Amino acid sequence: MKFSQTISDSVFSLEKGLVVILIPAMLLAMVFDIFFRYFLNSPLVWAQEIALYTFVWSSFLGASMSIKVKEAVAVTLFIDKMPSKIRNVLILVGLIASTIFAIYIFYLSITWIMDPSILLQKTITTQIPIVYMYLSIPISLLFMSVHFIHWFIEAIRISKDGKVIT
């Protein structure tokens, strides 16, 4: 329990740090783009790409962070009406399914990224390898898997104590 919590908390701290860097970088790229385009009449060719890539990274990391803080979008109308024991079982099954799904998509995304046609692609204006943007997918899925595993271990403990999993 403590080990999974330590790992999940460390991953969450890393995610927060990255998002704290990415969001202002996106904002600065957009401000520079607007300023140069409309005030100096000389658009920056790289600013839109940087804004897009920082947005993609921060979105995927934010999705993982929402798992950690248990704020991910969920429809709980059915589960909320169940008795506590059945509810706990359904939540545990859902966590197992979510973990398996995240790990499977992680595997598929790694397989996809390792394809030479993906590894050799570069962005149009900055010529940065596009794999850097695509890495946001497996990294965020790995982080999600860590959070799901921790949440599952925590849910088992809560369920064993006879409490309702929230």
CSV table of C-alpha atoms in Angstrom, one decimal:
chain,number,residue,atom,x,y,z
A,1,MET,CA,0.0,0.0,0.0
A,2,LYS,CA,2.7,2.5,1.0
A,3,PHE,CA,4.8,1.6,-1.9
A,4,SER,CA,2.0,2.1,-4.5
A,5,GLN,CA,1.1,5.4,-2.8
A,6,THR,CA,4.6,6.6,-2.9
A,7,ILE,CA,5.0,5.8,-6.6
A,8,SER,CA,1.6,7.3,-7.4
A,9,ASP,CA,2.4,10.4,-5.4
A,10,SER,CA,5.8,10.8,-7.1
A,11,VAL,CA,4.3,10.4,-10.6
A,12,PHE,CA,1.6,12.9,-9.7
A,13,SER,CA,4.3,15.4,-8.5
A,14,LEU,CA,6.1,14.9,-11.8
A,15,GLU,CA,2.9,15.4,-13.7
A,16,LYS,CA,2.2,18.6,-11.8
A,17,GLY,CA,5.7,19.9,-12.5
A,18,LEU,CA,5.5,19.2,-16.2
A,19,VAL,CA,2.0,20.8,-16.5
A,20,VAL,CA,3.3,23.9,-14.6
A,21,ILE,CA,6.0,24.2,-17.2
A,22,LEU,CA,3.9,23.3,-20.3
A,23,ILE,CA,0.9,25.6,-19.7
A,24,PRO,CA,2.9,28.8,-19.4
A,25,ALA,CA,5.0,27.7,-22.4
A,26,MET,CA,1.9,27.2,-24.4
A,27,LEU,CA,0.6,30.6,-23.3
A,28,LEU,CA,3.9,32.3,-24.2
A,29,ALA,CA,4.0,30.7,-27.6
A,30,MET,CA,0.4,31.9,-28.3
A,31,VAL,CA,1.1,35.4,-27.0
A,32,PHE,CA,4.3,35.7,-29.1
A,33,ASP,CA,2.4,34.4,-32.2
A,34,ILE,CA,-0.4,36.9,-31.7
A,35,PHE,CA,2.0,39.8,-31.1
A,36,PHE,CA,4.2,39.0,-34.0
A,37,ARG,CA,1.4,38.2,-36.4
A,38,TYR,CA,-0.9,41.2,-35.7
A,39,PHE,CA,1.4,43.9,-34.3
A,40,LEU,CA,4.7,43.3,-36.2
A,41,ASN,CA,3.0,41.8,-39.3
A,42,SER,CA,5.6,39.0,-39.2
A,43,PRO,CA,4.2,35.7,-38.0
A,44,LEU,CA,6.3,33.2,-36.2
A,45,VAL,CA,6.4,29.9,-38.0
A,46,TRP,CA,7.2,27.9,-34.9
A,47,ALA,CA,4.8,29.3,-32.3
A,48,GLN,CA,1.7,27.5,-33.4
A,49,GLU,CA,3.5,24.1,-33.4
A,50,ILE,CA,4.9,24.7,-30.0
A,51,ALA,CA,1.5,25.8,-28.7
A,52,LEU,CA,-0.1,22.7,-30.2
A,53,TYR,CA,2.5,20.2,-28.8
A,54,THR,CA,2.5,21.7,-25.3
A,55,PHE,CA,-1.3,21.6,-25.4
A,56,VAL,CA,-1.3,17.9,-26.4
A,57,TRP,CA,1.2,17.0,-23.6
A,58,SER,CA,-0.7,19.0,-21.0
A,59,SER,CA,-4.0,17.4,-22.0
A,60,PHE,CA,-2.7,13.8,-21.8
A,61,LEU,CA,-0.9,14.5,-18.5
A,62,GLY,CA,-4.1,16.2,-17.2
A,63,ALA,CA,-6.1,13.1,-18.0
A,64,SER,CA,-3.7,11.0,-15.9
A,65,MET,CA,-3.9,13.6,-13.1
A,66,SER,CA,-7.6,13.4,-13.1
A,67,ILE,CA,-7.3,9.6,-12.4
A,68,LYS,CA,-5.1,10.3,-9.4
A,69,VAL,CA,-7.4,12.9,-7.8
A,70,LYS,CA,-10.5,10.7,-8.7
A,71,GLU,CA,-12.0,13.5,-10.8
A,72,ALA,CA,-12.2,11.6,-14.1
A,73,VAL,CA,-15.5,11.7,-15.9
A,74,ALA,CA,-17.7,8.8,-14.9
A,75,VAL,CA,-21.4,7.9,-15.1
A,76,THR,CA,-22.2,6.6,-11.6
A,77,LEU,CA,-26.0,6.7,-11.7
A,78,PHE,CA,-26.3,2.9,-11.8
A,79,ILE,CA,-23.5,2.2,-9.2
A,80,ASP,CA,-24.8,4.8,-6.8
A,81,LYS,CA,-28.1,2.9,-6.5
A,82,MET,CA,-26.4,-0.4,-5.6
A,83,PRO,CA,-26.0,-1.7,-2.0
A,84,SER,CA,-22.5,-1.1,-0.7
A,85,LYS,CA,-21.1,-4.6,-1.2
A,86,ILE,CA,-22.2,-4.8,-4.8
A,87,ARG,CA,-21.1,-1.3,-5.4
A,88,ASN,CA,-17.6,-2.1,-4.1
A,89,VAL,CA,-17.4,-5.2,-6.3
A,90,LEU,CA,-18.5,-3.2,-9.4
A,91,ILE,CA,-15.9,-0.5,-8.6
A,92,LEU,CA,-13.2,-3.1,-8.2
A,93,VAL,CA,-14.1,-4.7,-11.5
A,94,GLY,CA,-14.2,-1.3,-13.2
A,95,LEU,CA,-10.7,-0.5,-11.8
A,96,ILE,CA,-9.3,-3.8,-13.0
A,97,ALA,CA,-10.9,-3.2,-16.5
A,98,SER,CA,-9.5,0.3,-16.6
A,99,THR,CA,-6.0,-0.8,-15.6
A,100,ILE,CA,-6.0,-3.6,-18.2
A,101,PHE,CA,-7.2,-1.2,-20.8
A,102,ALA,CA,-4.6,1.4,-20.0
A,103,ILE,CA,-1.8,-1.1,-20.0
A,104,TYR,CA,-3.0,-2.6,-23.3
A,105,ILE,CA,-3.2,0.8,-25.0
A,106,PHE,CA,0.2,1.6,-23.5
A,107,TYR,CA,1.6,-1.5,-25.2
A,108,LEU,CA,-0.1,-0.6,-28.5
A,109,SER,CA,1.2,2.9,-28.4
A,110,ILE,CA,4.8,1.8,-27.8
A,111,THR,CA,4.4,-0.6,-30.7
A,112,TRP,CA,3.1,2.2,-32.9
A,113,ILE,CA,5.8,4.7,-31.9
A,114,MET,CA,8.6,2.2,-32.6
A,115,ASP,CA,7.5,1.9,-36.2
A,116,PRO,CA,10.3,3.4,-38.4
A,117,SER,CA,7.8,5.5,-40.3
A,118,ILE,CA,6.8,7.2,-37.1
A,119,LEU,CA,10.3,7.5,-35.7
A,120,LEU,CA,11.6,9.3,-38.9
A,121,GLN,CA,8.8,11.9,-39.1
A,122,LYS,CA,9.6,15.5,-38.3
A,123,THR,CA,7.3,18.5,-37.7
A,124,ILE,CA,6.8,20.8,-40.7
A,125,THR,CA,8.2,24.1,-39.4
A,126,THR,CA,10.5,23.3,-36.5
A,127,GLN,CA,11.8,19.9,-37.8
A,128,ILE,CA,11.5,18.4,-34.3
A,129,PRO,CA,11.0,14.6,-34.4
A,130,ILE,CA,7.3,14.1,-34.1
A,131,VAL,CA,7.9,11.2,-31.8
A,132,TYR,CA,8.4,13.7,-29.0
A,133,MET,CA,4.7,14.7,-29.3
A,134,TYR,CA,3.6,11.1,-29.7
A,135,LEU,CA,5.4,10.0,-26.6
A,136,SER,CA,2.7,11.9,-24.6
A,137,ILE,CA,0.4,9.0,-25.3
A,138,PRO,CA,2.4,6.0,-23.8
A,139,ILE,CA,3.8,8.2,-21.0
A,140,SER,CA,0.4,9.4,-19.9
A,141,LEU,CA,-1.0,5.8,-20.1
A,142,LEU,CA,1.9,4.5,-18.0
A,143,PHE,CA,1.1,7.2,-15.4
A,144,MET,CA,-2.6,6.4,-15.6
A,145,SER,CA,-1.8,2.7,-15.0
A,146,VAL,CA,0.3,3.6,-11.9
A,147,HIS,CA,-2.7,5.6,-10.6
A,148,PHE,CA,-5.2,2.9,-11.4
A,149,ILE,CA,-3.1,0.2,-9.7
A,150,HIS,CA,-2.7,2.4,-6.6
A,151,TRP,CA,-6.5,3.2,-6.6
A,152,PHE,CA,-7.2,-0.6,-6.9
A,153,ILE,CA,-5.0,-1.5,-4.0
A,154,GLU,CA,-6.5,1.3,-1.9
A,155,ALA,CA,-10.1,0.2,-2.9
A,156,ILE,CA,-9.3,-3.4,-1.8
A,157,ARG,CA,-8.2,-2.2,1.6
A,158,ILE,CA,-11.3,0.0,2.0
A,159,SER,CA,-13.5,-2.8,0.9
A,160,LYS,CA,-11.9,-5.2,3.4
A,161,ASP,CA,-12.5,-2.7,6.2
A,162,GLY,CA,-16.2,-2.9,5.3
A,163,LYS,CA,-16.4,0.7,4.0
A,164,VAL,CA,-17.9,2.0,0.8
A,165,ILE,CA,-15.3,2.8,-1.9
A,166,THR,CA,-15.5,6.4,-3.1
